[in-house]
Coordinates of C-alpha atoms in Angstrom, one line a residue:
X1 CA 2.6 -31.6 16.7
X2 CA 2.2 -34.7 14.6
X3 CA 4.4 -37.4 13.2
X4 CA 5.1 -35.5 10.0
X5 CA 7.3 -33.1 11.9
X6 CA 5.3 -30.0 11.4
X7 CA 2.2 -28.6 13.0
X8 CA -0.4 -28.3 10.3
X9 CA -2.4 -25.5 12.0
X10 CA 0.8 -23.3 12.3
X11 CA 1.7 -23.9 8.6
X12 CA -1.9 -22.9 7.6
X13 CA -1.6 -19.7 9.6
X14 CA 1.8 -18.9 8.1
X15 CA 0.4 -19.5 4.6
X16 CA -2.7 -17.4 5.1
X17 CA -0.5 -14.5 6.5
X18 CA 2.0 -14.8 3.6
X19 CA -0.7 -14.7 0.9
X20 CA -2.4 -11.7 2.5
X21 CA 0.9 -9.9 2.9
X22 CA 1.9 -10.6 -0.7
X23 CA -1.5 -9.4 -1.9
X24 CA -1.4 -6.2 0.2
X25 CA 2.1 -5.4 -1.0
X26 CA 1.1 -5.9 -4.7
X27 CA -2.1 -3.9 -4.5
X28 CA -1.4 -1.2 -2.0
X29 CA 2.4 -0.7 -1.9
X30 CA 2.4 -1.3 -5.7
X31 CA -0.7 0.0 -7.5
X32 CA -2.1 2.4 -4.8
X33 CA 1.2 4.0 -3.7
X34 CA 2.3 4.5 -7.3
X35 CA -1.1 6.0 -8.2
X36 CA -0.7 8.6 -5.5
X37 CA 3.0 9.2 -6.1
X38 CA 2.3 10.0 -9.7
X39 CA -0.2 12.7 -8.8
X40 CA -3.5 11.0 -8.9
X41 CA -5.8 9.5 -6.2
X42 CA -7.3 6.1 -5.6
X43 CA -11.0 5.8 -6.2
X44 CA -11.4 2.3 -4.7
X45 CA -9.2 0.2 -2.3
X46 CA -10.1 -3.4 -2.6
X47 CA -8.5 -6.5 -1.2
X48 CA -7.5 -7.7 -4.7
X49 CA -7.7 -4.6 -6.8
X50 CA -7.1 -0.9 -6.7
X51 CA -8.9 1.6 -8.9
X52 CA -6.8 4.6 -9.7
X53 CA -8.3 7.9 -11.0
X54 CA -6.7 7.4 -14.4
X55 CA -7.9 10.6 -16.1
X56 CA -5.6 12.5 -13.8
X57 CA -2.6 10.6 -15.2
X58 CA -0.7 10.7 -18.4
X59 CA -0.7 7.6 -20.7
X60 CA 2.7 6.8 -19.3
X61 CA 1.5 7.2 -15.7
X62 CA -1.3 4.7 -16.3
X63 CA 1.2 2.2 -17.5
X64 CA 3.5 2.8 -14.6
X65 CA 0.7 2.2 -12.1
X66 CA -0.2 -1.0 -13.9
X67 CA 3.5 -2.1 -13.8
X68 CA 4.0 -1.2 -10.2
X69 CA 2.1 -4.2 -8.8
X70 CA 4.1 -6.9 -10.5
X71 CA 7.3 -5.0 -9.8
X72 CA 6.6 -4.9 -6.1
X73 CA 5.8 -8.6 -6.1
X74 CA 9.1 -9.3 -7.9
X75 CA 11.0 -7.2 -5.4
X76 CA 9.2 -8.9 -2.5
X77 CA 10.3 -12.2 -3.8
X78 CA 13.9 -11.2 -4.4
X79 CA 14.3 -9.4 -1.1
X80 CA 12.7 -12.3 0.9
X81 CA 14.9 -14.8 -1.0
X82 CA 18.0 -12.8 0.1
X83 CA 16.7 -12.6 3.7
X84 CA 16.3 -16.4 4.1
X85 CA 19.8 -16.9 5.6
X86 CA 19.0 -14.2 8.2
X87 CA 15.8 -15.9 9.3
X88 CA 17.3 -18.6 11.5
X89 CA 14.2 -19.7 13.4
X90 CA 12.4 -22.5 11.6
X91 CA 9.0 -20.9 11.4
X92 CA 10.5 -17.5 10.4
X93 CA 12.4 -19.2 7.6
X94 CA 9.3 -21.0 6.4
X95 CA 7.3 -17.8 6.4
X96 CA 10.1 -16.0 4.5
X97 CA 10.2 -18.8 2.0
X98 CA 6.4 -18.6 1.5
X99 CA 6.5 -14.8 0.9
X100 CA 9.5 -15.1 -1.5
X101 CA 7.8 -17.9 -3.5
X102 CA 4.5 -16.0 -3.7
X103 CA 6.2 -12.8 -4.8
X104 CA 8.2 -14.5 -7.6
X105 CA 5.3 -16.7 -8.8
X106 CA 2.9 -13.7 -8.8
X107 CA 5.3 -11.5 -10.8
X108 CA 6.1 -14.0 -13.5
X109 CA 2.6 -15.5 -13.4
X110 CA 1.3 -12.1 -14.4
X111 CA 3.6 -12.0 -17.3
X112 CA 2.3 -15.4 -18.6
X113 CA -1.4 -14.5 -17.8
X114 CA -1.3 -11.1 -19.5
X115 CA 0.8 -12.4 -22.3
X116 CA -1.7 -15.2 -23.1
X117 CA -5.0 -13.6 -22.2
X118 CA -4.1 -10.0 -23.0
X119 CA -5.8 -8.7 -19.8
X120 CA -4.6 -7.8 -16.4
X121 CA -1.8 -5.5 -15.2
X122 CA 0.4 -6.2 -18.1
X123 CA -2.3 -6.6 -20.7
X124 CA -3.6 -4.5 -23.6
X125 CA -6.7 -3.1 -21.8
X126 CA -7.1 0.6 -21.2
X127 CA -5.3 0.4 -17.8
X128 CA -2.7 -2.3 -18.9
X129 CA 1.0 -1.9 -19.6
X130 CA 0.6 -2.9 -23.3
X131 CA -2.3 -0.6 -24.1
X132 CA -1.8 1.1 -27.4
X133 CA 1.7 -0.3 -28.1
X134 CA 2.8 -1.2 -31.6
X135 CA 2.6 -4.9 -32.5
X136 CA 1.0 -5.9 -29.2
X137 CA 0.9 -9.6 -30.3
X138 CA 4.8 -9.6 -30.5
X139 CA 5.1 -8.1 -27.0
X140 CA 2.5 -10.6 -25.7
X141 CA 4.4 -13.6 -27.1
X142 CA 7.7 -12.3 -25.7
X143 CA 6.2 -11.6 -22.3
X144 CA 4.5 -15.0 -22.1
X145 CA 7.7 -16.8 -23.1
X146 CA 9.8 -14.9 -20.6
X147 CA 7.2 -15.3 -17.9
X148 CA 6.9 -19.0 -18.5
X149 CA 10.7 -19.5 -18.3
X150 CA 11.2 -17.5 -15.1
X151 CA 8.0 -18.9 -13.5
X152 CA 9.3 -22.4 -14.0
X153 CA 12.8 -21.4 -12.6
X154 CA 11.1 -19.8 -9.6
X155 CA 9.2 -22.9 -8.8
X156 CA 12.3 -25.1 -9.0
X157 CA 14.1 -22.7 -6.8
X158 CA 11.2 -22.6 -4.4
X159 CA 11.0 -26.4 -4.0
X160 CA 14.7 -26.9 -3.7
X161 CA 14.9 -24.1 -1.1
X162 CA 12.0 -25.7 0.8
X163 CA 13.9 -29.0 0.8
X164 CA 16.8 -27.3 2.4
X165 CA 14.6 -25.7 5.0
X166 CA 12.6 -28.8 6.1
X167 CA 15.6 -31.2 6.0
X168 CA 15.1 -34.9 6.5
X169 CA 16.4 -38.1 5.0
X170 CA 14.2 -40.5 3.0
X171 CA 11.1 -38.6 4.2
X172 CA 12.3 -35.2 2.8
X173 CA 10.4 -35.4 -0.6
X174 CA 7.1 -36.2 1.2
X175 CA 7.7 -33.3 3.6
X176 CA 8.3 -30.9 0.8
X177 CA 5.2 -32.1 -1.0
X178 CA 2.9 -31.9 2.0
X179 CA 4.1 -28.4 3.1
X180 CA 4.0 -27.0 -0.4
X181 CA 0.5 -28.4 -1.0
X182 CA -0.8 -27.2 2.4
X183 CA 0.6 -23.7 1.7
X184 CA -1.2 -23.7 -1.7
X185 CA -4.6 -24.8 -0.4
X186 CA -4.5 -22.6 2.7
X187 CA -3.6 -19.6 0.7
X188 CA -6.2 -20.2 -1.9
X189 CA -9.0 -20.8 0.6
X190 CA -7.9 -17.6 2.5
X191 CA -8.0 -15.4 -0.7
X192 CA -11.3 -16.8 -2.0
X193 CA -12.9 -16.3 1.4
X194 CA -11.8 -12.7 1.5
X195 CA -13.0 -12.2 -2.0
X196 CA -16.5 -13.2 -0.9
X197 CA -16.6 -10.1 1.3
X198 CA -16.7 -7.9 -1.9
X199 CA -20.1 -6.6 -2.9
X200 CA -19.5 -7.9 -6.5
X201 CA -19.2 -11.4 -5.0
X202 CA -18.4 -14.2 -7.3
X203 CA -17.1 -11.8 -10.0
X204 CA -14.2 -10.7 -7.8
X205 CA -13.6 -14.3 -6.6
X206 CA -13.3 -15.6 -10.1
X207 CA -11.4 -12.8 -11.8
X208 CA -9.0 -11.8 -8.9
X209 CA -9.0 -13.9 -5.8
X210 CA -9.2 -17.3 -7.3
X211 CA -7.2 -16.4 -10.4
X212 CA -4.3 -15.0 -8.4
X213 CA -4.2 -17.8 -5.8
X214 CA -5.3 -21.0 -7.6
X215 CA -3.6 -20.0 -10.9
X216 CA -0.8 -17.6 -10.0
X217 CA 0.7 -19.7 -7.3
X218 CA -0.2 -23.2 -8.7
X219 CA 3.6 -23.9 -8.6
X220 CA 3.1 -24.9 -5.0
X221 CA 0.8 -27.8 -6.2
X222 CA 2.9 -29.2 -9.1
X223 CA 6.3 -28.0 -8.0
X224 CA 7.4 -31.0 -6.0
X225 CA 6.8 -33.4 -8.8
X226 CA 8.4 -31.0 -11.3
X227 CA 11.5 -30.6 -9.1
X228 CA 11.9 -34.2 -8.0
X229 CA 13.5 -33.5 -4.6
X230 CA 15.5 -36.4 -3.4
X231 CA 16.4 -37.7 0.0
X232 CA 18.5 -35.4 2.2
X233 CA 21.6 -35.8 4.4
X234 CA 20.4 -33.7 7.3
X235 CA 18.0 -34.3 10.1
X236 CA 14.4 -33.2 9.7
X237 CA 13.6 -29.8 11.0
X238 CA 10.7 -29.5 13.4
X239 CA 8.1 -26.9 12.9
X240 CA 6.2 -26.7 16.3
X241 CA 2.8 -25.2 17.0
X242 CA 3.2 -21.4 17.6
X243 CA 0.2 -19.6 19.1
X244 CA 2.0 -16.3 18.5
X245 CA 2.2 -16.9 14.7
X246 CA -1.4 -18.2 14.7
X247 CA -2.7 -15.2 16.6
X248 CA -0.8 -12.8 14.3
X249 CA -2.2 -14.5 11.3
X250 CA -5.8 -14.4 12.5
X251 CA -5.5 -10.7 13.4
X252 CA -3.9 -9.6 10.1
X253 CA -6.1 -11.7 7.9
X254 CA -9.4 -10.7 9.6
X255 CA -8.4 -7.0 9.6
X256 CA -7.5 -7.2 5.9
X257 CA -10.8 -9.0 5.1
X258 CA -12.9 -6.6 7.1
X259 CA -11.2 -3.4 5.9
X260 CA -10.5 -4.1 2.3
X261 CA -12.8 -7.0 1.5
X262 CA -15.9 -4.9 1.1
X263 CA -13.8 -2.2 -0.7
X264 CA -13.1 1.3 0.5
X265 CA -14.5 3.9 -1.8
X266 CA -12.8 7.3 -1.8
X267 CA -15.6 9.8 -2.5

């Protein structure tokens, strides 16, 4: 424990676990599960991507598989947000907040990214949601605008919720800033490191791991200044060191990196 009222090692462990959990839900419960449910099979299981056997799907099926990832991320965010009152232990609440924030930022971040760049799950590529639609430019503009609005709202909600979780008086804004930034950096480093396990190396790091973490959840970095959290009227909540959370994070992150980092090929 340190004078800031939270143990940095435990917060890093929670962030790493939350980022990996959010990624796994998006890729495997979203893309992979929908691919199989719609009658196809997964050709490649990666840590940050899933390659479905698209020729076995209809045009609508391909779009539904692409949409499934962001939808699962959105549901993860909404469900975890609703579960926050149930998670009464400080560390459990902090982890639930992280997973909720990651889910919401990922879902709406994809809308902005695909709307602006035209690529990704919701883009105009062969395996994107907007492939072969009429007036794709209009859909992209609408999607980018809606994504921007809800991304911003999600970040404001995230920072205000974190302020309520951490408590404190005059020190509350600084606590929010430190925990949010530490979450962002720990999650990004975790994702980029796992991305390096992939045989394609820097390509996957730049297009998937770094893009999703550094870009998709950047709200953790600029959110505190955007929200301008003020002083609180409750005592600061203590987040102690927890070797149980740290051990769980190490086991899950390493397992995910070792199993899915190099990519599983279904031959």
